[in-house]
Amino acid sequence: MTQRAAPSGLTPNQFILLTIEDDTEEAPWIMMGDPQMRVVSSLFVTLSEFMREQCPDWFVASMLPILFRRPGTLHVRGQLGPDLFVARTEYRPRQSYDLMAGEPVPAFVLEVLSPESAARDVELKRGAYSELGVQEYALFAPTANLGEPALQGFLRDEKVGDFVPWELVGERLWSEVLGLWLVARGPELRVQQADGAFLRTYAETRQREKALEAEVDRLRTELQRRTRP
């Protein structure tokens, strides 16, 4: 994707934020395939449950429009819809996330790459999120044809006022914002605590609940058998 040169008075990232097309339902890069949807939905549920218990003053959202003011304008609004973001603000239902109304900039943003969105996510959105002030920007490719490494990202360096590469440790990224590891495991993006324990996915939680229910039924049947006259 070729980027135009920024006009005088604007930095390259400001120019990206000024000119980047809005994320809308009609945009071709918004459409997700099954691999992308599985990653986003699973991670959203996992992180939401964890944050509500451990960090109730953090808000987790998925595909919620972020509204922002375009640089060099007074009232021209732009709209970006990250696959997932986390911000330090109260949890409440929202139809959009309005930076122009004083909402804090998301600290963590994740985009899951698809063939239609990869170039936009890696190039344009990197500049846009940096200009907005996002601290951590992670990208994950659930299929092999979308780039290597599958998990990569950028951290905000306040000294340079821009993103710098986020260093991988094996196939993991340590998120200071979340206090968790992001771990690439084939087509899955998992979340791991500092002690090495993985947060359960919704599917794993349901499987565990079913196993416990089956064990309760077994014990109830055994108790009834033993107490028969």
PDB file of C-alpha atoms in Angstrom:
ATOM      1  CA  MET A   1       0.000   0.000   0.000  1.00  0.00           C
ATOM      2  CA  THR A   2       1.612   3.245  -1.154  1.00  0.00           C
ATOM      3  CA  GLN A   3       1.411   6.182   1.225  1.00  0.00           C
ATOM      4  CA  ARG A   4       1.274   9.745  -0.050  1.00  0.00           C
ATOM      5  CA  ALA A   5       3.809  12.242   1.246  1.00  0.00           C
ATOM      6  CA  ALA A   6       2.577  14.348   4.150  1.00  0.00           C
ATOM      7  CA  PRO A   7       1.992  18.027   3.330  1.00  0.00           C
ATOM      8  CA  SER A   8       3.981  20.710   5.090  1.00  0.00           C
ATOM      9  CA  GLY A   9       2.970  21.154   8.721  1.00  0.00           C
ATOM     10  CA  LEU A  10       1.811  17.572   9.288  1.00  0.00           C
ATOM     11  CA  THR A  11       3.873  14.617  10.425  1.00  0.00           C
ATOM     12  CA  PRO A  12       3.479  11.361   8.465  1.00  0.00           C
ATOM     13  CA  ASN A  13       1.318   9.877  11.229  1.00  0.00           C
ATOM     14  CA  GLN A  14      -0.853  12.994  11.425  1.00  0.00           C
ATOM     15  CA  PHE A  15      -1.368  12.795   7.679  1.00  0.00           C
ATOM     16  CA  ILE A  16      -2.389   9.140   7.982  1.00  0.00           C
ATOM     17  CA  LEU A  17      -4.899  10.003  10.704  1.00  0.00           C
ATOM     18  CA  LEU A  18      -6.217  12.876   8.582  1.00  0.00           C
ATOM     19  CA  THR A  19      -6.713  10.800   5.435  1.00  0.00           C
ATOM     20  CA  ILE A  20      -7.320   7.203   6.526  1.00  0.00           C
ATOM     21  CA  GLU A  21     -10.678   5.876   5.359  1.00  0.00           C
ATOM     22  CA  ASP A  22     -13.284   5.203   8.014  1.00  0.00           C
ATOM     23  CA  ASP A  23     -13.960   1.676   9.199  1.00  0.00           C
ATOM     24  CA  THR A  24     -17.583   1.135   8.198  1.00  0.00           C
ATOM     25  CA  GLU A  25     -19.789  -1.901   7.706  1.00  0.00           C
ATOM     26  CA  GLU A  26     -19.506  -1.442   3.939  1.00  0.00           C
ATOM     27  CA  ALA A  27     -15.689  -1.359   3.876  1.00  0.00           C
ATOM     28  CA  PRO A  28     -14.258  -4.526   2.237  1.00  0.00           C
ATOM     29  CA  TRP A  29     -11.554  -4.912   4.897  1.00  0.00           C
ATOM     30  CA  ILE A  30     -14.167  -5.155   7.676  1.00  0.00           C
ATOM     31  CA  MET A  31     -15.430  -8.547   6.528  1.00  0.00           C
ATOM     32  CA  MET A  32     -13.955 -11.444   8.529  1.00  0.00           C
ATOM     33  CA  GLY A  33     -13.415 -15.039   7.595  1.00  0.00           C
ATOM     34  CA  ASP A  34     -13.908 -17.894  10.024  1.00  0.00           C
ATOM     35  CA  PRO A  35     -10.265 -17.965  11.289  1.00  0.00           C
ATOM     36  CA  GLN A  36     -10.340 -14.259  12.155  1.00  0.00           C
ATOM     37  CA  MET A  37     -13.765 -14.391  13.803  1.00  0.00           C
ATOM     38  CA  ARG A  38     -12.787 -17.355  15.976  1.00  0.00           C
ATOM     39  CA  VAL A  39      -9.708 -15.531  17.282  1.00  0.00           C
ATOM     40  CA  VAL A  40     -11.517 -12.270  18.000  1.00  0.00           C
ATOM     41  CA  SER A  41     -14.597 -13.781  19.648  1.00  0.00           C
ATOM     42  CA  SER A  42     -12.594 -16.187  21.818  1.00  0.00           C
ATOM     43  CA  LEU A  43     -10.114 -13.552  22.973  1.00  0.00           C
ATOM     44  CA  PHE A  44     -12.849 -11.006  23.672  1.00  0.00           C
ATOM     45  CA  VAL A  45     -14.738 -13.375  25.978  1.00  0.00           C
ATOM     46  CA  THR A  46     -11.553 -14.541  27.723  1.00  0.00           C
ATOM     47  CA  LEU A  47     -10.182 -11.046  28.340  1.00  0.00           C
ATOM     48  CA  SER A  48     -13.560  -9.596  29.317  1.00  0.00           C
ATOM     49  CA  GLU A  49     -14.078 -12.182  32.051  1.00  0.00           C
ATOM     50  CA  PHE A  50     -10.518 -11.815  33.321  1.00  0.00           C
ATOM     51  CA  MET A  51     -10.617  -8.015  33.414  1.00  0.00           C
ATOM     52  CA  ARG A  52     -13.977  -7.870  35.171  1.00  0.00           C
ATOM     53  CA  GLU A  53     -12.563 -10.015  37.960  1.00  0.00           C
ATOM     54  CA  GLN A  54      -9.010  -8.671  38.158  1.00  0.00           C
ATOM     55  CA  CYS A  55      -9.186  -5.126  36.744  1.00  0.00           C
ATOM     56  CA  PRO A  56     -12.772  -3.825  37.030  1.00  0.00           C
ATOM     57  CA  ASP A  57     -11.698  -0.302  36.070  1.00  0.00           C
ATOM     58  CA  TRP A  58     -10.686  -1.496  32.572  1.00  0.00           C
ATOM     59  CA  PHE A  59     -13.021  -1.695  29.586  1.00  0.00           C
ATOM     60  CA  VAL A  60     -12.668  -4.419  26.933  1.00  0.00           C
ATOM     61  CA  ALA A  61     -14.376  -3.944  23.574  1.00  0.00           C
ATOM     62  CA  SER A  62     -14.508  -5.720  20.241  1.00  0.00           C
ATOM     63  CA  MET A  63     -15.260  -4.048  16.907  1.00  0.00           C
ATOM     64  CA  LEU A  64     -16.590  -0.965  18.695  1.00  0.00           C
ATOM     65  CA  PRO A  65     -16.111   2.216  16.602  1.00  0.00           C
ATOM     66  CA  ILE A  66     -13.534   4.634  18.006  1.00  0.00           C
ATOM     67  CA  LEU A  67     -14.444   8.215  17.086  1.00  0.00           C
ATOM     68  CA  PHE A  68     -11.653  10.783  16.838  1.00  0.00           C
ATOM     69  CA  ARG A  69     -10.980  14.279  15.540  1.00  0.00           C
ATOM     70  CA  ARG A  70      -8.937  14.389  12.364  1.00  0.00           C
ATOM     71  CA  PRO A  71      -5.689  16.400  12.711  1.00  0.00           C
ATOM     72  CA  GLY A  72      -5.772  19.962  11.435  1.00  0.00           C
ATOM     73  CA  THR A  73      -9.565  20.196  11.695  1.00  0.00           C
ATOM     74  CA  LEU A  74     -11.955  21.447  14.338  1.00  0.00           C
ATOM     75  CA  HIS A  75     -14.914  19.127  13.954  1.00  0.00           C
ATOM     76  CA  VAL A  76     -14.133  16.577  11.218  1.00  0.00           C
ATOM     77  CA  ARG A  77     -14.662  13.162  12.739  1.00  0.00           C
ATOM     78  CA  GLY A  78     -12.947   9.913  11.822  1.00  0.00           C
ATOM     79  CA  GLN A  79     -13.852   6.364  12.797  1.00  0.00           C
ATOM     80  CA  LEU A  80     -11.701   3.285  13.371  1.00  0.00           C
ATOM     81  CA  GLY A  81     -13.021  -0.089  14.497  1.00  0.00           C
ATOM     82  CA  PRO A  82     -10.297  -2.257  16.066  1.00  0.00           C
ATOM     83  CA  ASP A  83     -10.940  -5.967  16.330  1.00  0.00           C
ATOM     84  CA  LEU A  84     -10.288  -5.625  20.063  1.00  0.00           C
ATOM     85  CA  PHE A  85      -9.138  -2.888  22.414  1.00  0.00           C
ATOM     86  CA  VAL A  86      -8.683  -2.301  26.132  1.00  0.00           C
ATOM     87  CA  ALA A  87      -8.994   1.105  27.804  1.00  0.00           C
ATOM     88  CA  ARG A  88      -8.786   2.280  31.390  1.00  0.00           C
ATOM     89  CA  THR A  89     -12.318   3.518  31.891  1.00  0.00           C
ATOM     90  CA  GLU A  90     -15.582   2.354  33.389  1.00  0.00           C
ATOM     91  CA  TYR A  91     -17.284  -0.706  31.999  1.00  0.00           C
ATOM     92  CA  ARG A  92     -20.666   0.148  30.501  1.00  0.00           C
ATOM     93  CA  PRO A  93     -22.479  -0.641  27.253  1.00  0.00           C
ATOM     94  CA  ARG A  94     -21.518   1.729  24.448  1.00  0.00           C
ATOM     95  CA  GLN A  95     -22.581   2.196  20.826  1.00  0.00           C
ATOM     96  CA  SER A  96     -19.255   3.889  20.079  1.00  0.00           C
ATOM     97  CA  TYR A  97     -16.121   5.003  21.895  1.00  0.00           C
ATOM     98  CA  ASP A  98     -15.801   8.765  21.517  1.00  0.00           C
ATOM     99  CA  LEU A  99     -12.352  10.270  22.072  1.00  0.00           C
ATOM    100  CA  MET A 100     -13.795  13.654  21.127  1.00  0.00           C
ATOM    101  CA  ALA A 101     -16.097  13.429  24.158  1.00  0.00           C
ATOM    102  CA  GLY A 102     -13.219  12.756  26.530  1.00  0.00           C
ATOM    103  CA  GLU A 103     -12.941   8.970  26.557  1.00  0.00           C
ATOM    104  CA  PRO A 104      -9.321   7.945  27.299  1.00  0.00           C
ATOM    105  CA  VAL A 105      -7.274   6.610  24.398  1.00  0.00           C
ATOM    106  CA  PRO A 106      -7.224   2.789  24.408  1.00  0.00           C
ATOM    107  CA  ALA A 107      -3.996   1.512  25.929  1.00  0.00           C
ATOM    108  CA  PHE A 108      -4.020  -1.795  24.025  1.00  0.00           C
ATOM    109  CA  VAL A 109      -5.273  -2.521  20.508  1.00  0.00           C
ATOM    110  CA  LEU A 110      -5.335  -5.812  18.591  1.00  0.00           C
ATOM    111  CA  GLU A 111      -6.000  -6.331  14.902  1.00  0.00           C
ATOM    112  CA  VAL A 112      -6.406  -9.850  13.489  1.00  0.00           C
ATOM    113  CA  LEU A 113      -5.168  -9.871   9.910  1.00  0.00           C
ATOM    114  CA  SER A 114      -7.264 -10.984   6.966  1.00  0.00           C
ATOM    115  CA  PRO A 115      -6.307 -10.905   3.268  1.00  0.00           C
ATOM    116  CA  GLU A 116      -8.395  -7.750   2.846  1.00  0.00           C
ATOM    117  CA  SER A 117      -7.143  -5.932   5.948  1.00  0.00           C
ATOM    118  CA  ALA A 118      -3.476  -6.935   6.259  1.00  0.00           C
ATOM    119  CA  ALA A 119      -1.849  -4.007   4.434  1.00  0.00           C
ATOM    120  CA  ARG A 120      -4.166  -1.490   6.095  1.00  0.00           C
ATOM    121  CA  ASP A 121      -3.601  -2.962   9.569  1.00  0.00           C
ATOM    122  CA  VAL A 122       0.185  -3.192   9.271  1.00  0.00           C
ATOM    123  CA  GLU A 123       0.831   0.159   7.606  1.00  0.00           C
ATOM    124  CA  LEU A 124      -1.978   2.700   7.890  1.00  0.00           C
ATOM    125  CA  LYS A 125      -3.443   1.673  11.217  1.00  0.00           C
ATOM    126  CA  ARG A 126      -0.003   1.510  12.773  1.00  0.00           C
ATOM    127  CA  GLY A 127       0.436   5.205  12.013  1.00  0.00           C
ATOM    128  CA  ALA A 128      -3.111   6.076  13.042  1.00  0.00           C
ATOM    129  CA  TYR A 129      -2.981   4.287  16.391  1.00  0.00           C
ATOM    130  CA  SER A 130       0.433   5.765  17.123  1.00  0.00           C
ATOM    131  CA  GLU A 131      -0.863   9.275  16.486  1.00  0.00           C
ATOM    132  CA  LEU A 132      -3.866   8.645  18.744  1.00  0.00           C
ATOM    133  CA  GLY A 133      -1.500   7.649  21.561  1.00  0.00           C
ATOM    134  CA  VAL A 134      -2.137   3.899  21.844  1.00  0.00           C
ATOM    135  CA  GLN A 135       0.533   2.286  24.054  1.00  0.00           C
ATOM    136  CA  GLU A 136       0.528  -1.250  22.638  1.00  0.00           C
ATOM    137  CA  TYR A 137      -0.541  -2.382  19.173  1.00  0.00           C
ATOM    138  CA  ALA A 138      -0.572  -6.136  18.507  1.00  0.00           C
ATOM    139  CA  LEU A 139      -1.227  -7.873  15.193  1.00  0.00           C
ATOM    140  CA  PHE A 140      -1.999 -11.557  14.717  1.00  0.00           C
ATOM    141  CA  ALA A 141      -2.203 -13.587  11.508  1.00  0.00           C
ATOM    142  CA  PRO A 142      -4.263 -16.765  12.063  1.00  0.00           C
ATOM    143  CA  THR A 143      -3.327 -18.194   8.660  1.00  0.00           C
ATOM    144  CA  ALA A 144       0.161 -18.717   7.255  1.00  0.00           C
ATOM    145  CA  ASN A 145      -0.315 -16.673   4.076  1.00  0.00           C
ATOM    146  CA  LEU A 146      -0.701 -13.371   5.930  1.00  0.00           C
ATOM    147  CA  GLY A 147       2.876 -12.781   7.002  1.00  0.00           C
ATOM    148  CA  GLU A 148       5.576 -13.830   9.411  1.00  0.00           C
ATOM    149  CA  PRO A 149       5.833 -13.888  12.310  1.00  0.00           C
ATOM    150  CA  ALA A 150       2.199 -14.696  13.023  1.00  0.00           C
ATOM    151  CA  LEU A 151       2.282 -12.503  16.133  1.00  0.00           C
ATOM    152  CA  GLN A 152       3.947  -9.108  16.020  1.00  0.00           C
ATOM    153  CA  GLY A 153       3.385  -5.656  17.378  1.00  0.00           C
ATOM    154  CA  PHE A 154       4.516  -2.176  18.295  1.00  0.00           C
ATOM    155  CA  LEU A 155       5.056  -0.318  21.562  1.00  0.00           C
ATOM    156  CA  ARG A 156       4.849   3.415  22.056  1.00  0.00           C
ATOM    157  CA  ASP A 157       8.215   5.022  22.813  1.00  0.00           C
ATOM    158  CA  GLU A 158       7.583   8.402  24.416  1.00  0.00           C
ATOM    159  CA  LYS A 159      11.154   9.502  23.692  1.00  0.00           C
ATOM    160  CA  VAL A 160      10.564   9.343  19.944  1.00  0.00           C
ATOM    161  CA  GLY A 161       6.813   9.934  20.097  1.00  0.00           C
ATOM    162  CA  ASP A 162       6.070   6.938  17.901  1.00  0.00           C
ATOM    163  CA  PHE A 163       5.819   3.162  17.833  1.00  0.00           C
ATOM    164  CA  VAL A 164       8.877   0.937  17.967  1.00  0.00           C
ATOM    165  CA  PRO A 165       8.888  -2.828  17.308  1.00  0.00           C
ATOM    166  CA  TRP A 166       7.536  -4.983  20.136  1.00  0.00           C
ATOM    167  CA  GLU A 167      10.119  -7.675  20.884  1.00  0.00           C
ATOM    168  CA  LEU A 168       8.949 -11.267  20.618  1.00  0.00           C
ATOM    169  CA  VAL A 169      10.031 -13.777  23.244  1.00  0.00           C
ATOM    170  CA  GLY A 170       9.723 -17.043  21.377  1.00  0.00           C
ATOM    171  CA  GLU A 171       6.176 -16.812  20.040  1.00  0.00           C
ATOM    172  CA  ARG A 172       4.985 -14.536  22.840  1.00  0.00           C
ATOM    173  CA  LEU A 173       4.560 -10.824  23.487  1.00  0.00           C
ATOM    174  CA  TRP A 174       4.500  -9.536  27.054  1.00  0.00           C
ATOM    175  CA  SER A 175       1.831  -6.868  27.526  1.00  0.00           C
ATOM    176  CA  GLU A 176       2.565  -4.413  30.315  1.00  0.00           C
ATOM    177  CA  VAL A 177      -0.929  -2.995  29.872  1.00  0.00           C
ATOM    178  CA  LEU A 178      -2.674  -6.331  30.389  1.00  0.00           C
ATOM    179  CA  GLY A 179      -0.078  -7.891  32.675  1.00  0.00           C
ATOM    180  CA  LEU A 180      -0.347 -10.970  30.465  1.00  0.00           C
ATOM    181  CA  TRP A 181       1.456 -12.816  27.691  1.00  0.00           C
ATOM    182  CA  LEU A 182      -0.050 -12.997  24.216  1.00  0.00           C
ATOM    183  CA  VAL A 183       0.871 -16.394  22.797  1.00  0.00           C
ATOM    184  CA  ALA A 184       0.607 -17.590  19.189  1.00  0.00           C
ATOM    185  CA  ARG A 185      -0.422 -21.245  19.031  1.00  0.00           C
ATOM    186  CA  GLY A 186      -1.102 -22.134  15.418  1.00  0.00           C
ATOM    187  CA  PRO A 187      -4.356 -20.460  14.369  1.00  0.00           C
ATOM    188  CA  GLU A 188      -5.115 -19.491  17.982  1.00  0.00           C
ATOM    189  CA  LEU A 189      -4.050 -16.463  19.993  1.00  0.00           C
ATOM    190  CA  ARG A 190      -4.004 -17.409  23.664  1.00  0.00           C
ATOM    191  CA  VAL A 191      -3.523 -15.397  26.831  1.00  0.00           C
ATOM    192  CA  GLN A 192      -1.075 -16.584  29.478  1.00  0.00           C
ATOM    193  CA  GLN A 193      -0.464 -15.314  32.987  1.00  0.00           C
ATOM    194  CA  ALA A 194       3.005 -14.517  34.304  1.00  0.00           C
ATOM    195  CA  ASP A 195       3.059 -17.823  36.218  1.00  0.00           C
ATOM    196  CA  GLY A 196       2.586 -19.750  32.969  1.00  0.00           C
ATOM    197  CA  ALA A 197      -1.095 -20.614  33.403  1.00  0.00           C
ATOM    198  CA  PHE A 198      -3.269 -20.024  30.349  1.00  0.00           C
ATOM    199  CA  LEU A 199      -6.581 -18.248  30.758  1.00  0.00           C
ATOM    200  CA  ARG A 200      -9.369 -20.626  29.819  1.00  0.00           C
ATOM    201  CA  THR A 201     -11.250 -19.987  26.625  1.00  0.00           C
ATOM    202  CA  TYR A 202     -15.038 -20.090  26.619  1.00  0.00           C
ATOM    203  CA  ALA A 203     -14.936 -23.534  24.995  1.00  0.00           C
ATOM    204  CA  GLU A 204     -12.549 -24.831  27.662  1.00  0.00           C
ATOM    205  CA  THR A 205     -14.696 -23.375  30.436  1.00  0.00           C
ATOM    206  CA  ARG A 206     -17.820 -25.060  29.056  1.00  0.00           C
ATOM    207  CA  GLN A 207     -15.959 -28.353  28.668  1.00  0.00           C
ATOM    208  CA  ARG A 208     -14.813 -28.156  32.289  1.00  0.00           C
ATOM    209  CA  GLU A 209     -18.328 -27.338  33.481  1.00  0.00           C
ATOM    210  CA  LYS A 210     -19.745 -30.310  31.596  1.00  0.00           C
ATOM    211  CA  ALA A 211     -17.091 -32.581  33.095  1.00  0.00           C
ATOM    212  CA  LEU A 212     -17.960 -31.332  36.593  1.00  0.00           C
ATOM    213  CA  GLU A 213     -21.668 -31.829  35.946  1.00  0.00           C
ATOM    214  CA  ALA A 214     -20.995 -35.375  34.760  1.00  0.00           C
ATOM    215  CA  GLU A 215     -18.937 -36.069  37.890  1.00  0.00           C
ATOM    216  CA  VAL A 216     -21.712 -34.727  40.129  1.00  0.00           C
ATOM    217  CA  ASP A 217     -24.219 -36.973  38.363  1.00  0.00           C
ATOM    218  CA  ARG A 218     -21.909 -39.952  38.800  1.00  0.00           C
ATOM    219  CA  LEU A 219     -21.458 -39.280  42.516  1.00  0.00           C
ATOM    220  CA  ARG A 220     -25.195 -38.772  43.000  1.00  0.00           C
ATOM    221  CA  THR A 221     -25.915 -42.086  41.290  1.00  0.00           C
ATOM    222  CA  GLU A 222     -23.257 -43.828  43.394  1.00  0.00           C
ATOM    223  CA  LEU A 223     -24.665 -42.328  46.597  1.00  0.00           C
ATOM    224  CA  GLN A 224     -28.172 -43.469  45.703  1.00  0.00           C
ATOM    225  CA  ARG A 225     -26.899 -46.976  44.983  1.00  0.00           C
ATOM    226  CA  ARG A 226     -25.112 -47.200  48.319  1.00  0.00           C
ATOM    227  CA  THR A 227     -28.046 -45.891  50.349  1.00  0.00           C
ATOM    228  CA  ARG A 228     -30.647 -48.234  48.909  1.00  0.00           C
ATOM    229  CA  PRO A 229     -32.154 -50.540  51.540  1.00  0.00           C
TER     230      PRO A 229
END
